XYZ file of C-alpha atoms in Angstrom:
523
model
C -47.574 9.086 -5.249
C -44.017 7.871 -5.223
C -44.567 5.206 -7.901
C -41.947 6.707 -10.217
C -39.363 6.826 -7.431
C -40.132 3.223 -6.439
C -39.604 2.054 -10.022
C -36.336 3.990 -10.235
C -35.182 2.501 -6.936
C -35.979 -0.999 -8.215
C -34.029 -0.289 -11.408
C -31.128 0.999 -9.338
C -31.177 -2.127 -7.171
C -31.183 -4.360 -10.251
C -28.304 -2.371 -11.765
C -26.258 -2.690 -8.610
C -26.802 -6.442 -8.524
C -25.742 -6.688 -12.155
C -22.572 -4.708 -11.435
C -21.720 -7.007 -8.512
C -21.638 -9.932 -10.953
C -18.492 -8.324 -12.410
C -17.510 -9.986 -15.704
C -20.183 -12.666 -15.428
C -20.266 -16.265 -14.284
C -17.929 -17.637 -16.966
C -15.305 -14.933 -16.438
C -15.438 -15.377 -12.660
C -15.055 -19.170 -12.993
C -12.051 -18.718 -15.277
C -10.557 -16.329 -12.727
C -11.113 -18.813 -9.890
C -9.602 -21.602 -11.986
C -6.356 -19.590 -12.052
C -6.302 -19.750 -8.258
C -7.323 -16.116 -7.855
C -10.049 -14.397 -5.859
C -12.188 -11.810 -7.590
C -11.737 -8.116 -6.816
C -14.890 -8.075 -4.674
C -13.840 -11.210 -2.784
C -10.506 -9.552 -2.041
C -12.277 -6.460 -0.750
C -14.455 -8.624 1.487
C -11.280 -9.991 3.102
C -9.574 -6.617 3.370
C -12.404 -4.412 4.640
C -14.574 -5.040 7.682
C -18.091 -6.172 6.806
C -20.597 -3.370 6.441
C -18.027 -0.563 6.367
C -17.133 -0.377 2.669
C -18.434 2.707 0.843
C -18.085 2.190 -2.896
C -17.318 5.300 -4.909
C -18.251 5.343 -8.580
C -20.003 1.990 -8.627
C -22.155 3.005 -11.614
C -19.143 3.975 -13.701
C -19.016 2.184 -17.053
C -16.868 2.240 -20.145
C -16.907 5.484 -22.034
C -18.488 5.413 -25.491
C -20.072 1.932 -25.488
C -23.774 1.122 -25.002
C -23.403 -2.066 -22.945
C -22.738 -2.154 -19.218
C -19.078 -2.574 -18.277
C -19.355 -3.246 -14.516
C -17.529 -0.573 -12.486
C -15.444 -0.124 -15.645
C -13.102 -2.829 -14.387
C -12.018 -1.136 -11.178
C -13.796 -1.044 -7.800
C -12.999 2.034 -5.738
C -14.042 3.136 -2.274
C -13.094 3.395 1.359
C -13.801 1.449 4.523
C -12.390 0.183 7.783
C -9.509 -2.271 8.041
C -8.744 -4.238 11.201
C -4.980 -4.625 11.469
C -5.005 -6.280 14.885
C -4.018 -3.096 16.686
C -6.733 -0.690 15.592
C -9.692 -0.315 13.237
C -8.513 2.205 10.663
C -9.957 3.924 7.602
C -8.307 3.116 4.269
C -8.968 3.993 0.627
C -8.887 1.196 -1.966
C -8.741 0.711 -5.710
C -9.233 -2.942 -6.735
C -8.712 -3.698 -10.419
C -11.142 -6.349 -11.675
C -9.518 -8.681 -14.200
C -12.877 -10.267 -15.077
C -13.926 -6.981 -16.708
C -11.815 -5.855 -19.671
C -8.798 -7.513 -18.028
C -8.825 -4.842 -15.342
C -7.370 -2.444 -17.898
C -7.064 1.284 -17.205
C -9.800 3.133 -19.046
C -11.031 6.721 -19.028
C -13.870 6.111 -16.574
C -12.069 3.925 -14.079
C -9.099 6.292 -14.000
C -11.528 9.099 -13.165
C -12.748 6.925 -10.298
C -9.232 6.126 -9.084
C -8.322 9.809 -9.233
C -11.324 10.542 -7.033
C -10.341 7.912 -4.447
C -6.738 9.162 -4.404
C -8.053 12.653 -3.697
C -10.168 11.289 -0.847
C -7.185 9.405 0.607
C -4.984 12.481 0.543
C -7.659 14.858 1.830
C -8.598 12.567 4.714
C -4.933 11.536 5.158
C -5.600 7.803 5.221
C -3.608 4.924 3.662
C -4.116 4.255 -0.037
C -4.229 0.597 -1.124
C -4.189 -0.725 -4.686
C -5.166 -4.350 -5.340
C -3.555 -4.678 -8.739
C -4.750 -7.187 -11.323
C -4.570 -5.286 -14.593
C -3.418 -5.736 -18.154
C -2.339 -2.093 -18.310
C -3.748 0.731 -20.420
C -6.970 0.016 -22.337
C -6.362 0.364 -26.055
C -9.905 -0.182 -27.296
C -13.413 1.006 -26.480
C -13.179 3.344 -23.507
C -9.419 3.522 -23.651
C -6.975 5.221 -26.004
C -8.426 3.942 -29.264
C -8.874 5.704 -32.580
C -9.298 9.431 -32.358
C -8.695 9.370 -28.590
C -5.070 8.197 -28.901
C -3.803 11.820 -28.851
C -5.375 12.163 -25.379
C -2.407 10.162 -24.080
C -0.615 13.506 -24.005
C -2.884 14.463 -21.094
C -2.130 11.385 -18.982
C 0.340 10.565 -16.210
C -1.350 12.409 -13.355
C -1.552 9.157 -11.391
C 2.216 8.827 -11.185
C 2.846 12.489 -10.394
C 0.227 12.419 -7.643
C 1.480 9.126 -6.245
C 4.970 10.634 -6.054
C 3.689 13.706 -4.232
C 1.613 11.590 -1.826
C 4.757 9.668 -0.901
C 5.680 10.130 2.726
C 2.333 11.767 3.555
C 0.153 8.666 3.653
C 1.160 4.985 3.499
C 0.802 3.608 -0.040
C 0.461 -0.113 -0.670
C 0.201 -1.885 -4.001
C -0.591 -5.586 -3.708
C 0.298 -7.410 -6.907
C -2.434 -10.052 -7.220
C -2.275 -10.430 -10.981
C -0.491 -8.747 -13.889
C 0.615 -5.133 -13.795
C 2.119 -4.074 -17.093
C 3.089 -0.746 -18.621
C 1.475 2.090 -16.653
C 0.205 -0.206 -13.910
C 3.807 -1.298 -13.224
C 4.622 2.154 -11.893
C 1.856 1.993 -9.290
C 3.898 -0.588 -7.333
C 7.100 1.139 -8.400
C 6.017 4.270 -6.528
C 4.386 2.520 -3.558
C 5.856 1.889 -0.108
C 4.971 -1.798 0.180
C 4.570 -4.295 -2.676
C 3.558 -7.866 -1.754
C 3.367 -10.255 -4.734
C 1.358 -13.471 -5.051
C 3.512 -16.337 -6.267
C 2.489 -17.819 -9.607
C -0.253 -15.310 -10.441
C 1.332 -11.865 -10.160
C 3.614 -10.250 -12.704
C 4.854 -6.740 -13.383
C 6.913 -5.149 -16.108
C 7.126 -2.093 -18.302
C 6.169 -4.303 -21.229
C 4.395 -7.648 -21.412
C 5.821 -10.776 -23.091
C 4.296 -10.001 -26.506
C 5.673 -6.445 -26.561
C 9.102 -7.623 -25.391
C 9.205 -10.278 -28.113
C 8.251 -7.777 -30.769
C 10.685 -5.051 -29.685
C 13.804 -6.976 -28.639
C 12.944 -10.500 -29.936
C 13.206 -12.027 -26.472
C 10.665 -14.796 -25.919
C 9.711 -15.129 -22.241
C 6.831 -16.321 -20.135
C 5.168 -13.863 -17.756
C 6.880 -15.544 -14.818
C 10.321 -15.383 -16.439
C 9.859 -11.746 -17.390
C 8.415 -10.273 -14.225
C 7.103 -12.864 -11.787
C 7.366 -12.726 -8.020
C 10.709 -14.583 -7.979
C 12.245 -12.059 -10.381
C 11.105 -9.034 -8.408
C 11.390 -10.379 -4.847
C 14.783 -12.061 -5.286
C 16.591 -10.378 -8.181
C 15.335 -6.857 -8.971
C 14.220 -5.887 -5.458
C 11.051 -4.239 -6.822
C 8.839 -6.554 -4.761
C 8.837 -6.512 -0.963
C 7.318 -9.866 -0.074
C 6.419 -13.060 -1.949
C 3.229 -14.711 -0.650
C 1.491 -17.940 -1.608
C -2.104 -16.827 -2.100
C -4.518 -13.908 -2.296
C -5.586 -14.605 1.281
C -1.999 -14.464 2.517
C -1.492 -11.243 0.552
C -4.433 -9.535 2.279
C -3.124 -10.752 5.631
C 0.304 -9.256 4.856
C -1.256 -5.865 4.100
C -2.901 -5.833 7.518
C 0.268 -6.978 9.280
C 2.280 -4.254 7.563
C -0.167 -1.457 8.348
C -0.268 -2.473 12.030
C 3.160 -0.867 12.444
C 2.126 2.429 10.812
C 0.200 5.575 11.703
C -2.501 6.860 9.370
C -0.263 9.613 8.022
C 2.990 11.493 8.540
C 1.511 13.768 11.217
C 0.755 10.886 13.552
C 2.792 8.251 15.359
C 2.233 4.499 15.290
C -0.090 3.275 18.002
C 1.510 1.319 20.806
C 0.054 -2.173 20.927
C -1.355 -3.207 24.283
C 1.436 -4.755 26.334
C 1.326 -6.101 29.881
C 4.866 -7.403 30.302
C 7.421 -6.599 32.978
C 9.624 -3.648 31.894
C 12.445 -4.955 34.076
C 12.327 -8.500 32.698
C 15.488 -9.937 31.183
C 15.694 -11.955 27.985
C 16.307 -15.670 28.515
C 19.863 -16.933 28.617
C 19.457 -18.392 25.135
C 20.415 -15.020 23.669
C 23.953 -15.568 24.976
C 24.333 -18.505 22.575
C 23.474 -16.608 19.381
C 26.805 -14.918 18.649
C 29.535 -17.535 18.046
C 32.707 -17.622 20.143
C 34.855 -17.288 17.042
C 34.766 -13.824 15.412
C 35.209 -15.532 12.049
C 32.126 -17.749 12.359
C 28.870 -16.745 10.648
C 25.456 -16.789 12.287
C 21.925 -15.754 11.341
C 21.025 -12.312 12.694
C 17.351 -13.333 12.627
C 18.110 -15.498 15.657
C 19.122 -12.410 17.645
C 16.205 -10.288 16.441
C 13.707 -12.913 17.578
C 14.933 -12.545 21.146
C 14.529 -8.760 21.044
C 11.042 -8.370 19.523
C 7.762 -9.033 21.328
C 6.710 -12.682 21.082
C 9.493 -13.335 18.587
C 7.374 -11.761 15.810
C 9.251 -9.925 13.061
C 7.715 -8.614 9.814
C 10.549 -8.613 7.297
C 10.706 -6.510 4.125
C 12.480 -7.868 1.039
C 13.603 -11.049 2.874
C 14.957 -12.704 -0.288
C 16.777 -9.707 -1.780
C 19.938 -8.092 -0.447
C 20.056 -10.797 2.213
C 23.264 -9.489 3.769
C 21.141 -6.824 5.437
C 17.829 -7.339 7.216
C 15.108 -4.688 7.357
C 11.657 -5.024 8.846
C 9.315 -4.249 11.704
C 8.976 -5.589 15.201
C 7.634 -4.414 18.530
C 9.426 -3.793 21.791
C 6.979 -3.640 24.699
C 4.254 -2.750 22.208
C 6.185 0.067 20.493
C 6.568 -0.127 16.707
C 10.262 -0.265 15.717
C 12.036 -0.465 12.363
C 15.061 -2.803 12.351
C 18.165 -2.428 10.173
C 20.587 -5.286 10.861
C 23.584 -6.772 9.086
C 23.375 -10.521 8.523
C 26.770 -12.286 8.729
C 25.192 -15.413 7.236
C 25.323 -13.774 3.773
C 28.605 -12.326 2.461
C 29.680 -11.796 6.059
C 27.145 -8.983 6.440
C 29.108 -6.672 4.125
C 27.179 -3.711 2.678
C 27.013 -3.964 -1.114
C 24.886 -1.926 -3.522
C 21.698 -3.941 -2.966
C 22.097 -3.823 0.813
C 22.712 -0.063 0.714
C 19.644 0.543 -1.475
C 17.484 -1.727 0.647
C 18.524 -0.045 3.888
C 18.270 3.518 2.555
C 14.728 3.049 1.278
C 13.644 1.427 4.532
C 15.196 4.182 6.661
C 13.392 6.842 4.595
C 10.147 4.891 4.988
C 10.430 4.696 8.786
C 11.513 8.303 9.097
C 8.567 9.489 6.976
C 6.062 7.796 9.290
C 7.684 8.427 12.674
C 8.792 4.852 13.325
C 11.892 4.608 15.590
C 14.915 2.848 14.110
C 17.111 0.190 15.702
C 20.433 -0.515 13.969
C 22.036 -3.837 14.914
C 25.584 -3.742 13.662
C 27.784 -6.686 12.754
C 29.386 -5.230 9.665
C 32.863 -5.694 8.146
C 32.394 -2.543 6.024
C 31.350 -1.797 2.456
C 32.058 -4.129 -0.446
C 35.358 -3.457 -2.209
C 36.851 -4.524 -5.530
C 36.565 -3.638 -9.208
C 33.087 -5.131 -9.612
C 31.771 -3.104 -6.679
C 33.384 0.089 -7.932
C 32.080 -0.376 -11.467
C 28.603 -0.979 -10.029
C 28.726 2.326 -8.152
C 29.229 1.226 -4.556
C 30.312 4.752 -3.600
C 27.099 6.243 -4.973
C 24.865 3.570 -3.452
C 26.679 3.696 -0.125
C 26.307 7.471 -0.056
C 22.564 6.959 -0.467
C 22.462 4.972 2.768
C 24.650 7.569 4.513
C 22.181 10.274 3.386
C 19.245 8.336 4.793
C 20.862 7.690 8.180
C 22.006 11.315 8.452
C 18.604 12.779 7.625
C 16.481 10.564 9.840
C 14.998 12.531 12.747
C 13.118 9.682 14.420
C 14.582 8.094 17.564
C 17.658 6.129 16.485
C 19.266 3.393 18.556
C 22.486 1.585 17.665
C 23.521 -1.792 19.045
C 26.954 -3.109 18.078
C 26.398 -6.826 18.412
C 29.827 -8.049 17.324
C 31.712 -5.632 15.066
C 31.343 -2.336 13.241
C 34.217 -1.540 10.903
C 35.100 1.371 8.652
C 32.390 3.231 6.770
C 30.050 0.400 7.722
C 30.116 1.859 11.246
C 28.953 5.185 9.834
C 26.197 3.649 7.710
C 24.932 1.662 10.693
C 24.412 4.881 12.645
C 27.724 5.348 14.415
C 28.357 8.063 16.991
C 28.626 10.907 14.446
C 25.114 10.153 13.132
C 23.363 11.151 16.357
C 22.035 7.864 17.716
C 19.906 8.536 20.782
C 21.437 5.411 22.267
C 24.736 3.744 21.329
C 25.324 0.449 23.117
C 27.358 -2.686 22.527
C 27.655 -6.262 23.695
C 30.756 -7.537 25.506
C 33.440 -8.542 23.005
C 32.159 -6.141 20.325
C 34.630 -4.193 18.191
C 34.559 -0.739 16.590
C 37.510 -0.018 14.329
C 38.631 1.609 11.103
C 38.914 -1.931 9.762
C 39.081 -5.510 10.981
C 42.285 -6.988 12.430
C 42.851 -9.060 9.283
C 42.681 -5.920 7.156
C 45.214 -4.191 9.372
C 47.566 -7.141 9.091
C 47.306 -7.162 5.281
C 48.435 -3.524 5.235
C 50.940 -3.293 8.067
C 52.547 -6.696 7.611
C 52.618 -6.762 3.838
C 56.351 -7.519 3.623
C 56.239 -10.288 6.241
C 53.251 -11.888 4.543
C 55.049 -11.896 1.192
C 57.890 -13.855 2.779
C 55.776 -16.157 4.997
C 55.494 -19.862 4.272
C 51.843 -19.863 5.397
C 50.442 -16.316 4.922
C 46.923 -17.212 6.087
C 48.181 -18.671 9.320
C 50.238 -15.511 9.927
C 47.227 -13.284 9.214
C 45.120 -15.130 11.787
C 47.888 -15.099 14.414
C 48.638 -11.381 14.039
C 44.918 -10.545 13.888
C 44.390 -12.304 17.212
C 47.163 -10.148 18.685
C 45.547 -6.947 17.407
C 41.973 -7.843 18.405
C 42.293 -6.927 22.121
C 43.302 -3.396 21.079
C 39.932 -2.767 19.405
C 37.796 -4.410 22.064
C 34.708 -2.422 23.011
C 35.921 -1.855 26.571
C 38.782 0.241 25.173
C 36.231 2.319 23.252
C 34.001 2.589 26.314
C 36.893 3.998 28.363
C 36.814 7.056 26.085
C 33.057 7.468 26.667
C 32.311 7.039 22.974
C 29.678 4.362 23.553
C 26.906 4.941 26.083
C 27.173 1.510 27.629
C 28.293 -2.073 27.242
C 25.350 -4.250 28.222
C 24.545 -7.834 29.057
C 22.611 -9.132 25.990
C 19.869 -10.259 28.363
C 19.258 -6.573 29.203
C 18.624 -5.602 25.562
C 14.833 -5.264 25.694
C 14.922 -3.508 29.060
C 17.470 -0.939 27.847
C 15.683 -0.350 24.523
C 12.300 0.062 26.225
C 13.700 2.799 28.433
C 15.166 4.499 25.351
C 11.868 4.268 23.465
C 9.990 5.859 26.340
C 12.601 8.570 26.815
C 12.639 9.581 23.123
C 8.939 9.247 22.248
C 8.541 13.040 21.997
C 11.814 13.656 20.164
C 11.869 16.713 17.886
C 14.677 17.744 15.543
C 14.542 20.718 13.193
C 16.878 20.699 10.228
C 18.167 23.686 8.270
C 15.409 24.762 5.812
C 15.862 23.496 2.253
C 13.834 22.052 -0.586
C 15.525 18.643 -0.371
C 18.936 17.076 -0.483
C 20.715 16.158 -3.708
C 20.505 12.401 -3.379
C 23.139 10.104 -4.910
C 20.623 7.809 -6.561
């Protein structure tokens, strides 16, 4: 008795082993020669050993007799160690060694199933993307099945509706063209591997055919394009291993879903401790001198560790995650090192998206303001600076998480509003000595009020600087503090101590807005 079952079990074991070979030895070697890990090797790095439950392993290409291992996409769930906690995550890893990781009928059924599991269990959804796009032969949209395209697109609708409920990550570890380009487009975090990852709505051959533009994959949609120019990528990394590490680092700042709060990392420091005196050297003596805001952030965050989003795009504003006494905090900070820290359309878009991300997942926000205002001029107006700036204003206004504002050096005009000024309900509004809050900078005031004198001056620039220095004491933060508009002017060395108290005080913050479907966003 049991002989039939034993034979079936042996057959099943053999089938599983065959599936684990993916596209076969030659295809795997070719993949490795490109400097890429296979989909299963990536999963081994991402998921803790012995915890991965594969869903749909026996899936194969529809309508063909031969085995197509996992139909080119490995799906399942398991536990990920992010350094703070061991958390459950759902994963879809496209396997380029099998049919180029293309999206076929069977593997999309599998991915739909894993998305449903992620949403039902309210756990993060991770895509490891390495796909040529939609499959147009065999088990894809070939021949008589082409009309079935009319019943596609559920992935993108569902990804949109999952947004803000569970964290969604799409790691670009290879190509992602056509439909697979919108998986990262709709995700919260998109790391890209330099030299091997590409994304675009059409690949080089399609682009050449349609608009006669001949480009390499890298020129069309490589990591440099999307992490430095388009802003579609969040982080450029050097290897698959570094990409997996970045996913874990990112998730460490997040809860499992929108109904939870990020876990506080174990911290044994002194809550009364002051930052070292080095912080007093960060902001230059001259208000006209640039400095790198990263230098200030490193003093504020635990162990100097800061996880930056989009570090090479919209560099005049910095967004990213750090911890203060173990608490997860989202940072939005102007960077005077680039364009004086002015808010232009890229900076406004970058900040707005990040603020919405933090607000969706209950991550407190710290605004560090050193902003001369919004970009002005014909180019800015033609590019829609008003619309893009309004997007950032919307995001700051709507955010219900704890919000803390630190005016490090200056906060002028509408830039003060966008960086969570008094009217935008910061739970804490503090400033450093010498900071300024004003409708505009002293130089701007001079250009308006002394227009006639400047037109007649032998050295207009020298006059601007002299008159600006005369005006500057009138907008000093101590004048503002006398009206009680800021909560306090603090010694920079007290920054962590003050913010820790604010984080503890606001950890149970609740705000209820007027009921509505959603705002009408100026996108």
